[in-house]
């Protein structure tokens, strides 16, 4: 069974926000909302300041707190599609427990009332295509694939390069990795 | 100077710049849920002790009031939902890992238990049945009270809430608010004194639980320590120490033992402070939890 994830090369990302625009266009994300976003993290002491630019989104965690706290089963792990985390809109009651449970603040309430977030472009990956953000990235810094397949591009990159995930200490098992 | 700066280019409503998904509705619901839980335990206790036979007993009036207060709480909860027309989805499944699902089903059991208590408290039915229904009310009340705290503590992303102590803390707060309310409503002298004494015990236990709650936070990780700082110099310091601890716990704990010993007059001041303190506790904990985060 596949376990989809993403690997993003922070040495290549320039924070152009093409991924954000592509996602909004592809998924009809309403004005004023976004499913993915850019984070800039600066650390160090001048003149040796290190800047990491990251394209962030739902981490489709191995141990998703949004799924365990959902009272209706609207938030669920899609076992047949790389164990990505999805929300069934007409099962969601908009209680917002999932928003409060996500350490990445990756979710929001869609103006129509249901909890919304990145789906890894489920409709595209079902057809064997990359998520829209990966497909449009002009620096080719984003990679999508099966983390459980040792021969996949994402597994090979993780094997070859130093990387980190976000807030692994939160215990959620995030599946987006950033190459450094 | 060491630089450590994170800039997030995201501005989702209710999420940025800080999480604010729950306004007044959830604290009001948690308060009323806790209050009703306490009323079920105390009213159930009176039924078990055979107070149904006393025409003056407050246990005759508690179930109907509890149903009204719980319905108000449920209305607040419903108002908070963003996808209201799908609320029935709560009852098409039972999600064993979700405290909110547990709560939905517990609430469904609480109503008939309260109706049963209302009927037996009329005093015409068999005493053994009244005792059984009293016990059922006590058990369901305890579940309801604990659930209102566990609801928050299960949301792992908010370090302030990551304590199972929130369950017993909210239960004790519900019991103290309920004891204060029942004391105000009681006409029977013995019941008045019983509930004032009980309230003192609940308040003292609540104070101990609060100390343990903070000990748990400050002896944990950096993010938990930062969560505790919201109450020690942070933005909620005054609200918490003045309204929750000072007026809601310490002042009633000074006044009520004196009133029990007839050293000061019985007034509604201390019970009203306890009730207001219980409401303030829910507001402070719900707001502070949303301010705490892992990053």
GROMACS .gro file of N, CA, C and O in nm, chain B residues 4-46:
model
  172
  184UNK      N    1   1.633   3.470   1.506
  184UNK     CA    2   1.544   3.354   1.491
  184UNK      C    3   1.406   3.409   1.456
  184UNK      O    4   1.330   3.449   1.542
  185UNK      N    5   1.380   3.414   1.325
  185UNK     CA    6   1.260   3.484   1.280
  185UNK      C    7   1.186   3.399   1.178
  185UNK      O    8   1.246   3.349   1.083
  186UNK      N    9   1.058   3.381   1.200
  186UNK     CA   10   0.977   3.302   1.105
  186UNK      C   11   0.868   3.392   1.048
  186UNK      O   12   0.794   3.455   1.123
  187UNK      N   13   0.863   3.401   0.916
  187UNK     CA   14   0.759   3.480   0.849
  187UNK      C   15   0.670   3.384   0.770
  187UNK      O   16   0.719   3.310   0.684
  188UNK      N   17   0.542   3.383   0.802
  188UNK     CA   18   0.449   3.292   0.734
  188UNK      C   19   0.361   3.375   0.641
  188UNK      O   20   0.291   3.466   0.686
  189UNK      N   21   0.368   3.345   0.511
  189UNK     CA   22   0.287   3.418   0.413
  189UNK      C   23   0.152   3.348   0.397
  189UNK      O   24   0.124   3.285   0.295
  190UNK      N   25   0.073   3.358   0.501
  190UNK     CA   26  -0.059   3.293   0.501
  190UNK      C   27  -0.149   3.379   0.588
  190UNK      O   28  -0.106   3.431   0.691
  191UNK      N   29  -0.272   3.398   0.547
  191UNK     CA   30  -0.364   3.480   0.627
  191UNK      C   31  -0.503   3.420   0.621
  191UNK      O   32  -0.598   3.483   0.573
  192UNK      N   33  -0.513   3.295   0.666
  192UNK     CA   34  -0.644   3.229   0.665
  192UNK      C   35  -0.729   3.277   0.783
  192UNK      O   36  -0.680   3.282   0.896
  193UNK      N   37  -0.855   3.312   0.759
  193UNK     CA   38  -0.943   3.357   0.867
  193UNK      C   39  -0.950   3.251   0.979
  193UNK      O   40  -0.947   3.131   0.950
  194UNK      N   41  -0.954   3.294   1.101
  194UNK     CA   42  -0.962   3.211   1.223
  194UNK      C   43  -0.830   3.140   1.255
  194UNK      O   44  -0.818   3.078   1.360
  195UNK      N   45  -0.733   3.147   1.165
  195UNK     CA   46  -0.607   3.076   1.185
  195UNK      C   47  -0.493   3.175   1.208
  195UNK      O   48  -0.407   3.154   1.294
  196UNK      N   49  -0.490   3.281   1.128
  196UNK     CA   50  -0.380   3.377   1.134
  196UNK      C   51  -0.432   3.515   1.177
  196UNK      O   52  -0.543   3.551   1.140
  197UNK      N   53  -0.355   3.590   1.253
  197UNK     CA   54  -0.217   3.562   1.298
  197UNK      C   55  -0.210   3.461   1.413
  197UNK      O   56  -0.104   3.408   1.440
  198UNK      N   57  -0.322   3.434   1.479
  198UNK     CA   58  -0.322   3.331   1.584
  198UNK      C   59  -0.452   3.255   1.576
  198UNK      O   60  -0.554   3.310   1.531
  199UNK      N   61  -0.451   3.129   1.622
  199UNK     CA   62  -0.573   3.048   1.615
  199UNK      C   63  -0.685   3.113   1.695
  199UNK      O   64  -0.667   3.149   1.812
  200UNK      N   65  -0.800   3.130   1.632
  200UNK     CA   66  -0.916   3.177   1.707
  200UNK      C   67  -1.041   3.116   1.644
  200UNK      O   68  -1.119   3.183   1.577
  201UNK      N   69  -1.055   2.985   1.665
  201UNK     CA   70  -1.169   2.916   1.604
  201UNK      C   71  -1.291   2.916   1.695
  201UNK      O   72  -1.403   2.898   1.649
  202UNK      N   73  -1.268   2.933   1.825
  202UNK     CA   74  -1.378   2.925   1.921
  202UNK      C   75  -1.394   3.056   1.997
  202UNK      O   76  -1.301   3.100   2.065
  203UNK      N   77  -1.510   3.116   1.983
  203UNK     CA   78  -1.540   3.242   2.053
  203UNK      C   79  -1.610   3.216   2.184
  203UNK      O   80  -1.569   3.129   2.262
  204UNK      N   81  -1.723   3.285   2.208
  204UNK     CA   82  -1.792   3.271   2.337
  204UNK      C   83  -1.874   3.143   2.348
  204UNK      O   84  -1.901   3.093   2.455
  205UNK      N   85  -1.912   3.087   2.234
  205UNK     CA   86  -2.006   2.975   2.236
  205UNK      C   87  -1.951   2.852   2.309
  205UNK      O   88  -2.022   2.790   2.390
  206UNK      N   89  -1.826   2.815   2.279
  206UNK     CA   90  -1.770   2.693   2.338
  206UNK      C   91  -1.748   2.708   2.489
  206UNK      O   92  -1.786   2.618   2.566
  207UNK      N   93  -1.688   2.821   2.536
  207UNK     CA   94  -1.678   2.835   2.683
  207UNK      C   95  -1.814   2.831   2.752
  207UNK      O   96  -1.828   2.768   2.858
  208UNK      N   97  -1.915   2.893   2.691
  208UNK     CA   98  -2.049   2.891   2.753
  208UNK      C   99  -2.103   2.748   2.755
  208UNK      O  100  -2.158   2.702   2.855
  209UNK      N  101  -2.084   2.677   2.644
  209UNK     CA  102  -2.130   2.537   2.639
  209UNK      C  103  -2.057   2.451   2.743
  209UNK      O  104  -2.119   2.372   2.815
  210UNK      N  105  -1.925   2.468   2.751
  210UNK     CA  106  -1.848   2.388   2.847
  210UNK      C  107  -1.889   2.420   2.990
  210UNK      O  108  -1.896   2.333   3.076
  211UNK      N  109  -1.917   2.548   3.014
  211UNK     CA  110  -1.960   2.588   3.149
  211UNK      C  111  -2.096   2.527   3.182
  211UNK      O  112  -2.115   2.466   3.288
  212UNK      N  113  -2.192   2.543   3.091
  212UNK     CA  114  -2.327   2.490   3.117
  212UNK      C  115  -2.325   2.337   3.124
  212UNK      O  116  -2.393   2.278   3.208
  213UNK      N  117  -2.245   2.275   3.039
  213UNK     CA  118  -2.232   2.128   3.044
  213UNK      C  119  -2.177   2.084   3.179
  213UNK      O  120  -2.227   1.989   3.240
  214UNK      N  121  -2.074   2.154   3.227
  214UNK     CA  122  -2.015   2.122   3.357
  214UNK      C  123  -2.112   2.147   3.471
  214UNK      O  124  -2.122   2.067   3.565
  215UNK      N  125  -2.185   2.258   3.460
  215UNK     CA  126  -2.284   2.292   3.564
  215UNK      C  127  -2.392   2.184   3.572
  215UNK      O  128  -2.429   2.139   3.681
  216UNK      N  129  -2.441   2.144   3.455
  216UNK     CA  130  -2.545   2.040   3.452
  216UNK      C  131  -2.489   1.907   3.504
  216UNK      O  132  -2.556   1.835   3.578
  217UNK      N  133  -2.364   1.879   3.469
  217UNK     CA  134  -2.300   1.756   3.520
  217UNK      C  135  -2.301   1.759   3.673
  217UNK      O  136  -2.337   1.660   3.738
  218UNK      N  137  -2.261   1.873   3.729
  218UNK     CA  138  -2.261   1.886   3.875
  218UNK      C  139  -2.401   1.873   3.933
  218UNK      O  140  -2.421   1.806   4.035
  219UNK      N  141  -2.499   1.933   3.864
  219UNK     CA  142  -2.638   1.925   3.913
  219UNK      C  143  -2.687   1.780   3.911
  219UNK      O  144  -2.762   1.737   3.999
  220UNK      N  145  -2.645   1.704   3.808
  220UNK     CA  146  -2.687   1.563   3.801
  220UNK      C  147  -2.627   1.483   3.916
  220UNK      O  148  -2.694   1.396   3.974
  221UNK      N  149  -2.501   1.512   3.947
  221UNK     CA  150  -2.435   1.437   4.055
  221UNK      C  151  -2.499   1.473   4.190
  221UNK      O  152  -2.533   1.385   4.269
  222UNK      N  153  -2.520   1.603   4.213
  222UNK     CA  154  -2.575   1.645   4.342
  222UNK      C  155  -2.723   1.606   4.354
  222UNK      O  156  -2.767   1.556   4.458
  223UNK      N  157  -2.799   1.626   4.248
  223UNK     CA  158  -2.941   1.588   4.248
  223UNK      C  159  -2.956   1.438   4.262
  223UNK      O  160  -3.042   1.387   4.335
  224UNK      N  161  -2.867   1.363   4.191
  224UNK     CA  162  -2.868   1.218   4.201
  224UNK      C  163  -2.838   1.173   4.342
  224UNK      O  164  -2.901   1.081   4.394
  225UNK      N  165  -2.744   1.242   4.405
  225UNK     CA  166  -2.708   1.210   4.544
  225UNK      C  167  -2.829   1.228   4.636
  225UNK      O  168  -2.854   1.144   4.724
  226UNK      N  169  -2.906   1.334   4.614
  226UNK     CA  170  -3.025   1.356   4.697
  226UNK      C  171  -3.128   1.245   4.675
  226UNK      O  172  -3.191   1.199   4.769
   0.00000   0.00000   0.00000
